[in-house]
Amino acid sequence: MVEMFRRESSPANKTNRRAGSGSEPVASDYSSFETTQKIRSEAKTRVDKVNAELVTLTYGTVVAQLCKDYDGDYLEVNKQLDRMGYNIGMRLIEDFLAKTNTGRCANFRETAEMISKVGFKIFLNVTPIITNWTSDSKQFSLIFEDNPLADFVELPDDGRAQDELWYSSILCGVLRGALEMVQMQVETHFISDVLRGNDTTEMRISLIRYLDDEMPPDDE
């Protein structure tokens, strides 16, 4: 803003205005505005990248500690990650609603669009692909072409992790907790993961029922 006011007060800019245009800005002002917007956009992209990398490092530490705490019981680690995500999702939904100012979705398909194109974009800067709907529109899949949680990750080579550990299980819990807070009970689980050697990372989401206005169960 200071720079724009300085430009307005300079003699050079006063002489560059078109005759009879009054306060209409000149082309150089548009160029400066576009440059500023580009710088802001690039800065935001860099911040998003740093945030994603921090999430990756922090989450990897959490998973590693759980594997140690439960002596390599990967099935229990999956449960703990899902439970952690559930508790995060119950709180994260408030932040999501505040940032997006959105109302209630009209149906489950609209919910899927909101999850993929808004929710994941805001919090992980990714947009998973929505696919594999059932005929009753109560089940769909999210295909993650990018998963920041799994960047630079290799599962333990112990003969069990690739068959038992779902590394990103926390995301299933986040969706489950967040959707329960807006009166939707869902079941979420991964059915494939590139970390396990699969071609894709796919999460399956199923609508169980719509809830009345009631408190969600304690999943602490």
PDB file of C-alpha atoms in Angstrom:
ATOM      1  CA  MET A   1       0.000   0.000   0.000  1.00  0.00           C
ATOM      2  CA  VAL A   2       2.810   2.446   0.868  1.00  0.00           C
ATOM      3  CA  GLU A   3       4.483   1.747  -2.473  1.00  0.00           C
ATOM      4  CA  MET A   4       1.242   2.377  -4.362  1.00  0.00           C
ATOM      5  CA  PHE A   5       0.703   5.736  -2.637  1.00  0.00           C
ATOM      6  CA  ARG A   6       4.272   6.788  -3.412  1.00  0.00           C
ATOM      7  CA  ARG A   7       3.754   5.920  -7.056  1.00  0.00           C
ATOM      8  CA  GLU A   8       0.558   7.973  -7.164  1.00  0.00           C
ATOM      9  CA  SER A   9       2.286  11.082  -5.814  1.00  0.00           C
ATOM     10  CA  SER A  10       5.236  11.033  -8.217  1.00  0.00           C
ATOM     11  CA  PRO A  11       5.204  13.580 -11.089  1.00  0.00           C
ATOM     12  CA  ALA A  12       6.053  10.890 -13.639  1.00  0.00           C
ATOM     13  CA  ASN A  13       2.892   8.959 -12.923  1.00  0.00           C
ATOM     14  CA  LYS A  14       0.731  12.085 -13.030  1.00  0.00           C
ATOM     15  CA  THR A  15       1.921  12.791 -16.569  1.00  0.00           C
ATOM     16  CA  ASN A  16       1.379   9.185 -17.640  1.00  0.00           C
ATOM     17  CA  ARG A  17      -2.397   9.242 -17.060  1.00  0.00           C
ATOM     18  CA  ARG A  18      -4.564   9.314 -20.131  1.00  0.00           C
ATOM     19  CA  ALA A  19      -6.352  12.575 -20.842  1.00  0.00           C
ATOM     20  CA  GLY A  20      -9.792  12.750 -19.258  1.00  0.00           C
ATOM     21  CA  SER A  21      -9.337   9.477 -17.385  1.00  0.00           C
ATOM     22  CA  GLY A  22      -9.400  11.034 -13.938  1.00  0.00           C
ATOM     23  CA  SER A  23      -8.027   8.544 -11.424  1.00  0.00           C
ATOM     24  CA  GLU A  24      -7.775   5.601 -13.840  1.00  0.00           C
ATOM     25  CA  PRO A  25      -4.548   3.650 -13.176  1.00  0.00           C
ATOM     26  CA  VAL A  26      -1.944   3.303 -15.899  1.00  0.00           C
ATOM     27  CA  ALA A  27      -0.632   0.017 -17.321  1.00  0.00           C
ATOM     28  CA  SER A  28       2.422   0.127 -15.059  1.00  0.00           C
ATOM     29  CA  ASP A  29       0.130  -0.015 -12.011  1.00  0.00           C
ATOM     30  CA  TYR A  30      -1.495  -3.189 -13.327  1.00  0.00           C
ATOM     31  CA  SER A  31       1.934  -4.680 -13.959  1.00  0.00           C
ATOM     32  CA  SER A  32       3.045  -3.871 -10.417  1.00  0.00           C
ATOM     33  CA  PHE A  33      -0.158  -5.354  -8.997  1.00  0.00           C
ATOM     34  CA  GLU A  34       0.299  -8.569 -10.994  1.00  0.00           C
ATOM     35  CA  THR A  35       3.911  -8.828  -9.848  1.00  0.00           C
ATOM     36  CA  THR A  36       2.877  -8.386  -6.206  1.00  0.00           C
ATOM     37  CA  GLN A  37       0.177 -11.053  -6.568  1.00  0.00           C
ATOM     38  CA  LYS A  38       2.678 -13.434  -8.160  1.00  0.00           C
ATOM     39  CA  ILE A  39       5.168 -12.894  -5.330  1.00  0.00           C
ATOM     40  CA  ARG A  40       2.456 -13.537  -2.741  1.00  0.00           C
ATOM     41  CA  SER A  41       1.363 -16.693  -4.556  1.00  0.00           C
ATOM     42  CA  GLU A  42       4.928 -18.009  -4.774  1.00  0.00           C
ATOM     43  CA  ALA A  43       5.518 -17.207  -1.098  1.00  0.00           C
ATOM     44  CA  LYS A  44       2.345 -19.077  -0.107  1.00  0.00           C
ATOM     45  CA  THR A  45       3.452 -22.069  -2.194  1.00  0.00           C
ATOM     46  CA  ARG A  46       6.803 -22.115  -0.401  1.00  0.00           C
ATOM     47  CA  VAL A  47       5.092 -21.886   2.994  1.00  0.00           C
ATOM     48  CA  ASP A  48       2.724 -24.727   2.065  1.00  0.00           C
ATOM     49  CA  LYS A  49       5.689 -26.844   1.002  1.00  0.00           C
ATOM     50  CA  VAL A  50       7.516 -26.188   4.282  1.00  0.00           C
ATOM     51  CA  ASN A  51       4.379 -26.968   6.289  1.00  0.00           C
ATOM     52  CA  ALA A  52       3.890 -30.227   4.393  1.00  0.00           C
ATOM     53  CA  GLU A  53       7.497 -31.225   5.041  1.00  0.00           C
ATOM     54  CA  LEU A  54       7.099 -30.472   8.754  1.00  0.00           C
ATOM     55  CA  VAL A  55       3.955 -32.592   8.883  1.00  0.00           C
ATOM     56  CA  THR A  56       5.818 -35.427   7.145  1.00  0.00           C
ATOM     57  CA  LEU A  57       8.708 -35.356   9.609  1.00  0.00           C
ATOM     58  CA  THR A  58       6.494 -35.021  12.677  1.00  0.00           C
ATOM     59  CA  TYR A  59       4.128 -37.777  11.600  1.00  0.00           C
ATOM     60  CA  GLY A  60       6.986 -40.154  10.819  1.00  0.00           C
ATOM     61  CA  THR A  61       8.289 -39.671  14.345  1.00  0.00           C
ATOM     62  CA  VAL A  62       4.854 -40.439  15.791  1.00  0.00           C
ATOM     63  CA  VAL A  63       4.478 -43.657  13.789  1.00  0.00           C
ATOM     64  CA  ALA A  64       7.984 -44.800  14.667  1.00  0.00           C
ATOM     65  CA  GLN A  65       7.334 -44.215  18.384  1.00  0.00           C
ATOM     66  CA  LEU A  66       4.048 -46.138  18.264  1.00  0.00           C
ATOM     67  CA  CYS A  67       5.779 -49.070  16.563  1.00  0.00           C
ATOM     68  CA  LYS A  68       8.307 -49.052  19.373  1.00  0.00           C
ATOM     69  CA  ASP A  69       5.711 -48.660  22.146  1.00  0.00           C
ATOM     70  CA  TYR A  70       3.633 -51.582  20.841  1.00  0.00           C
ATOM     71  CA  ASP A  71       6.614 -53.806  20.056  1.00  0.00           C
ATOM     72  CA  GLY A  72       5.897 -53.977  16.348  1.00  0.00           C
ATOM     73  CA  ASP A  73       2.218 -54.875  16.755  1.00  0.00           C
ATOM     74  CA  TYR A  74       1.207 -53.107  13.554  1.00  0.00           C
ATOM     75  CA  LEU A  75      -2.477 -53.903  13.881  1.00  0.00           C
ATOM     76  CA  GLU A  76      -2.531 -52.059  17.192  1.00  0.00           C
ATOM     77  CA  VAL A  77      -0.511 -49.210  15.688  1.00  0.00           C
ATOM     78  CA  ASN A  78      -3.196 -48.878  12.992  1.00  0.00           C
ATOM     79  CA  LYS A  79      -5.867 -48.616  15.693  1.00  0.00           C
ATOM     80  CA  GLN A  80      -3.919 -46.012  17.638  1.00  0.00           C
ATOM     81  CA  LEU A  81      -3.303 -43.888  14.528  1.00  0.00           C
ATOM     82  CA  ASP A  82      -6.997 -44.050  13.633  1.00  0.00           C
ATOM     83  CA  ARG A  83      -7.968 -43.062  17.178  1.00  0.00           C
ATOM     84  CA  MET A  84      -5.538 -40.136  17.120  1.00  0.00           C
ATOM     85  CA  GLY A  85      -6.966 -39.005  13.802  1.00  0.00           C
ATOM     86  CA  TYR A  86     -10.515 -39.280  15.104  1.00  0.00           C
ATOM     87  CA  ASN A  87      -9.750 -36.919  17.977  1.00  0.00           C
ATOM     88  CA  ILE A  88      -7.963 -34.517  15.615  1.00  0.00           C
ATOM     89  CA  GLY A  89     -10.870 -34.585  13.164  1.00  0.00           C
ATOM     90  CA  MET A  90     -13.388 -33.699  15.871  1.00  0.00           C
ATOM     91  CA  ARG A  91     -11.463 -30.493  16.504  1.00  0.00           C
ATOM     92  CA  LEU A  92     -10.291 -29.804  12.957  1.00  0.00           C
ATOM     93  CA  ILE A  93     -13.826 -29.539  11.610  1.00  0.00           C
ATOM     94  CA  GLU A  94     -14.317 -26.257  13.481  1.00  0.00           C
ATOM     95  CA  ASP A  95     -11.259 -24.780  11.770  1.00  0.00           C
ATOM     96  CA  PHE A  96     -12.477 -26.092   8.426  1.00  0.00           C
ATOM     97  CA  LEU A  97     -15.936 -24.556   8.792  1.00  0.00           C
ATOM     98  CA  ALA A  98     -14.450 -21.244   9.936  1.00  0.00           C
ATOM     99  CA  LYS A  99     -12.094 -21.083   6.931  1.00  0.00           C
ATOM    100  CA  THR A 100     -14.619 -22.132   4.308  1.00  0.00           C
ATOM    101  CA  ASN A 101     -17.850 -20.683   5.729  1.00  0.00           C
ATOM    102  CA  THR A 102     -19.752 -23.537   4.082  1.00  0.00           C
ATOM    103  CA  GLY A 103     -23.158 -24.893   4.994  1.00  0.00           C
ATOM    104  CA  ARG A 104     -24.437 -28.450   5.180  1.00  0.00           C
ATOM    105  CA  CYS A 105     -23.809 -30.551   2.070  1.00  0.00           C
ATOM    106  CA  ALA A 106     -26.928 -31.607   0.164  1.00  0.00           C
ATOM    107  CA  ASN A 107     -25.835 -35.237  -0.244  1.00  0.00           C
ATOM    108  CA  PHE A 108     -22.900 -37.624   0.160  1.00  0.00           C
ATOM    109  CA  ARG A 109     -21.551 -36.865  -3.306  1.00  0.00           C
ATOM    110  CA  GLU A 110     -21.310 -33.202  -2.409  1.00  0.00           C
ATOM    111  CA  THR A 111     -19.594 -34.222   0.830  1.00  0.00           C
ATOM    112  CA  ALA A 112     -17.006 -36.165  -1.169  1.00  0.00           C
ATOM    113  CA  GLU A 113     -16.285 -33.099  -3.309  1.00  0.00           C
ATOM    114  CA  MET A 114     -15.877 -30.968  -0.204  1.00  0.00           C
ATOM    115  CA  ILE A 115     -13.499 -33.488   1.385  1.00  0.00           C
ATOM    116  CA  SER A 116     -11.298 -33.869  -1.675  1.00  0.00           C
ATOM    117  CA  LYS A 117     -11.220 -30.432  -3.265  1.00  0.00           C
ATOM    118  CA  VAL A 118     -11.473 -28.253  -0.169  1.00  0.00           C
ATOM    119  CA  GLY A 119     -10.539 -30.162   2.992  1.00  0.00           C
ATOM    120  CA  PHE A 120      -7.446 -31.987   1.769  1.00  0.00           C
ATOM    121  CA  LYS A 121      -6.406 -28.963  -0.265  1.00  0.00           C
ATOM    122  CA  ILE A 122      -6.529 -26.679   2.784  1.00  0.00           C
ATOM    123  CA  PHE A 123      -4.791 -28.939   5.270  1.00  0.00           C
ATOM    124  CA  LEU A 124      -2.399 -31.062   3.165  1.00  0.00           C
ATOM    125  CA  ASN A 125      -2.298 -29.118  -0.121  1.00  0.00           C
ATOM    126  CA  VAL A 126      -3.338 -32.197  -2.118  1.00  0.00           C
ATOM    127  CA  THR A 127      -6.507 -33.060  -4.038  1.00  0.00           C
ATOM    128  CA  PRO A 128      -7.195 -36.805  -4.079  1.00  0.00           C
ATOM    129  CA  ILE A 129      -9.252 -38.182  -6.956  1.00  0.00           C
ATOM    130  CA  ILE A 130     -12.845 -39.210  -6.219  1.00  0.00           C
ATOM    131  CA  THR A 131     -13.767 -42.472  -7.899  1.00  0.00           C
ATOM    132  CA  ASN A 132     -15.415 -45.913  -7.629  1.00  0.00           C
ATOM    133  CA  TRP A 133     -18.856 -44.793  -6.462  1.00  0.00           C
ATOM    134  CA  THR A 134     -21.367 -47.498  -5.672  1.00  0.00           C
ATOM    135  CA  SER A 135     -24.759 -47.394  -7.390  1.00  0.00           C
ATOM    136  CA  ASP A 136     -26.462 -46.171  -4.198  1.00  0.00           C
ATOM    137  CA  SER A 137     -23.946 -43.287  -3.854  1.00  0.00           C
ATOM    138  CA  LYS A 138     -23.033 -44.357  -0.323  1.00  0.00           C
ATOM    139  CA  GLN A 139     -19.462 -45.506  -0.940  1.00  0.00           C
ATOM    140  CA  PHE A 140     -16.544 -44.002  -2.850  1.00  0.00           C
ATOM    141  CA  SER A 141     -12.773 -44.052  -3.018  1.00  0.00           C
ATOM    142  CA  LEU A 142     -10.116 -41.377  -2.761  1.00  0.00           C
ATOM    143  CA  ILE A 143      -7.007 -42.007  -4.852  1.00  0.00           C
ATOM    144  CA  PHE A 144      -3.933 -40.186  -3.529  1.00  0.00           C
ATOM    145  CA  GLU A 145      -1.494 -39.402  -6.309  1.00  0.00           C
ATOM    146  CA  ASP A 146       0.437 -37.418  -3.698  1.00  0.00           C
ATOM    147  CA  ASN A 147       0.499 -38.167   0.020  1.00  0.00           C
ATOM    148  CA  PRO A 148       2.681 -35.773   2.027  1.00  0.00           C
ATOM    149  CA  LEU A 149       2.555 -38.085   5.045  1.00  0.00           C
ATOM    150  CA  ALA A 150       4.355 -40.802   3.099  1.00  0.00           C
ATOM    151  CA  ASP A 151       7.067 -38.716   1.442  1.00  0.00           C
ATOM    152  CA  PHE A 152      10.571 -40.180   1.923  1.00  0.00           C
ATOM    153  CA  VAL A 153       9.092 -43.124   3.854  1.00  0.00           C
ATOM    154  CA  GLU A 154       9.996 -46.804   3.667  1.00  0.00           C
ATOM    155  CA  LEU A 155       8.208 -49.390   5.781  1.00  0.00           C
ATOM    156  CA  PRO A 156      10.288 -51.621   8.067  1.00  0.00           C
ATOM    157  CA  ASP A 157      11.720 -54.601   6.199  1.00  0.00           C
ATOM    158  CA  ASP A 158      10.662 -57.175   8.776  1.00  0.00           C
ATOM    159  CA  GLY A 159       8.372 -59.315   6.666  1.00  0.00           C
ATOM    160  CA  ARG A 160       5.226 -58.006   8.397  1.00  0.00           C
ATOM    161  CA  ALA A 161       4.936 -54.242   7.991  1.00  0.00           C
ATOM    162  CA  GLN A 162       4.017 -54.366   4.298  1.00  0.00           C
ATOM    163  CA  ASP A 163       1.163 -56.734   5.096  1.00  0.00           C
ATOM    164  CA  GLU A 164      -0.066 -55.257   8.390  1.00  0.00           C
ATOM    165  CA  LEU A 165       0.807 -51.564   8.732  1.00  0.00           C
ATOM    166  CA  TRP A 166      -1.386 -48.915   7.127  1.00  0.00           C
ATOM    167  CA  TYR A 167       1.011 -46.026   7.513  1.00  0.00           C
ATOM    168  CA  SER A 168      -1.478 -43.196   6.869  1.00  0.00           C
ATOM    169  CA  SER A 169      -4.284 -44.570   9.056  1.00  0.00           C
ATOM    170  CA  ILE A 170      -4.506 -41.253  10.866  1.00  0.00           C
ATOM    171  CA  LEU A 171      -6.250 -39.789   7.790  1.00  0.00           C
ATOM    172  CA  CYS A 172      -9.040 -42.353   8.123  1.00  0.00           C
ATOM    173  CA  GLY A 173      -9.593 -41.259  11.708  1.00  0.00           C
ATOM    174  CA  VAL A 174      -9.553 -37.571  10.801  1.00  0.00           C
ATOM    175  CA  LEU A 175     -12.364 -38.047   8.283  1.00  0.00           C
ATOM    176  CA  ARG A 176     -14.346 -40.236  10.656  1.00  0.00           C
ATOM    177  CA  GLY A 177     -14.109 -37.722  13.509  1.00  0.00           C
ATOM    178  CA  ALA A 178     -14.771 -34.663  11.364  1.00  0.00           C
ATOM    179  CA  LEU A 179     -17.813 -36.147   9.644  1.00  0.00           C
ATOM    180  CA  GLU A 180     -19.340 -37.341  12.904  1.00  0.00           C
ATOM    181  CA  MET A 181     -19.263 -33.747  14.093  1.00  0.00           C
ATOM    182  CA  VAL A 182     -21.494 -32.839  11.148  1.00  0.00           C
ATOM    183  CA  GLN A 183     -23.876 -35.760  11.763  1.00  0.00           C
ATOM    184  CA  MET A 184     -22.452 -38.389   9.420  1.00  0.00           C
ATOM    185  CA  GLN A 185     -21.251 -41.763  10.633  1.00  0.00           C
ATOM    186  CA  VAL A 186     -18.787 -43.224   8.162  1.00  0.00           C
ATOM    187  CA  GLU A 187     -16.400 -46.124   7.877  1.00  0.00           C
ATOM    188  CA  THR A 188     -12.978 -45.342   6.435  1.00  0.00           C
ATOM    189  CA  HIS A 189     -10.042 -47.584   5.626  1.00  0.00           C
ATOM    190  CA  PHE A 190      -7.206 -47.938   3.155  1.00  0.00           C
ATOM    191  CA  ILE A 191      -7.389 -50.762   0.646  1.00  0.00           C
ATOM    192  CA  SER A 192      -4.046 -50.103  -1.062  1.00  0.00           C
ATOM    193  CA  ASP A 193      -0.859 -48.138  -0.440  1.00  0.00           C
ATOM    194  CA  VAL A 194       2.180 -47.511  -2.612  1.00  0.00           C
ATOM    195  CA  LEU A 195       4.306 -48.015   0.507  1.00  0.00           C
ATOM    196  CA  ARG A 196       3.120 -51.621   0.472  1.00  0.00           C
ATOM    197  CA  GLY A 197       4.098 -52.007  -3.152  1.00  0.00           C
ATOM    198  CA  ASN A 198       0.638 -51.323  -4.585  1.00  0.00           C
ATOM    199  CA  ASP A 199       0.189 -49.215  -7.711  1.00  0.00           C
ATOM    200  CA  THR A 200      -2.007 -46.662  -5.945  1.00  0.00           C
ATOM    201  CA  THR A 201      -2.873 -45.355  -2.498  1.00  0.00           C
ATOM    202  CA  GLU A 202      -6.626 -45.722  -2.140  1.00  0.00           C
ATOM    203  CA  MET A 203      -8.915 -44.932   0.791  1.00  0.00           C
ATOM    204  CA  ARG A 204     -12.455 -46.285   0.902  1.00  0.00           C
ATOM    205  CA  ILE A 205     -15.198 -44.189   2.554  1.00  0.00           C
ATOM    206  CA  SER A 206     -18.640 -45.623   3.313  1.00  0.00           C
ATOM    207  CA  LEU A 207     -21.655 -43.784   4.689  1.00  0.00           C
ATOM    208  CA  ILE A 208     -23.216 -45.777   7.523  1.00  0.00           C
ATOM    209  CA  ARG A 209     -25.991 -43.390   8.524  1.00  0.00           C
ATOM    210  CA  TYR A 210     -26.889 -39.788   9.170  1.00  0.00           C
ATOM    211  CA  LEU A 211     -26.917 -38.958  12.863  1.00  0.00           C
ATOM    212  CA  ASP A 212     -29.351 -36.916  14.877  1.00  0.00           C
ATOM    213  CA  ASP A 213     -27.988 -33.988  16.837  1.00  0.00           C
ATOM    214  CA  GLU A 214     -26.170 -35.979  19.475  1.00  0.00           C
ATOM    215  CA  MET A 215     -22.789 -36.055  21.103  1.00  0.00           C
ATOM    216  CA  PRO A 216     -20.279 -38.360  19.335  1.00  0.00           C
ATOM    217  CA  PRO A 217     -19.041 -41.369  21.344  1.00  0.00           C
ATOM    218  CA  ASP A 218     -15.934 -40.935  23.460  1.00  0.00           C
ATOM    219  CA  ASP A 219     -13.029 -42.382  21.465  1.00  0.00           C
ATOM    220  CA  GLU A 220     -10.239 -41.205  23.707  1.00  0.00           C
TER     221      GLU A 220
END
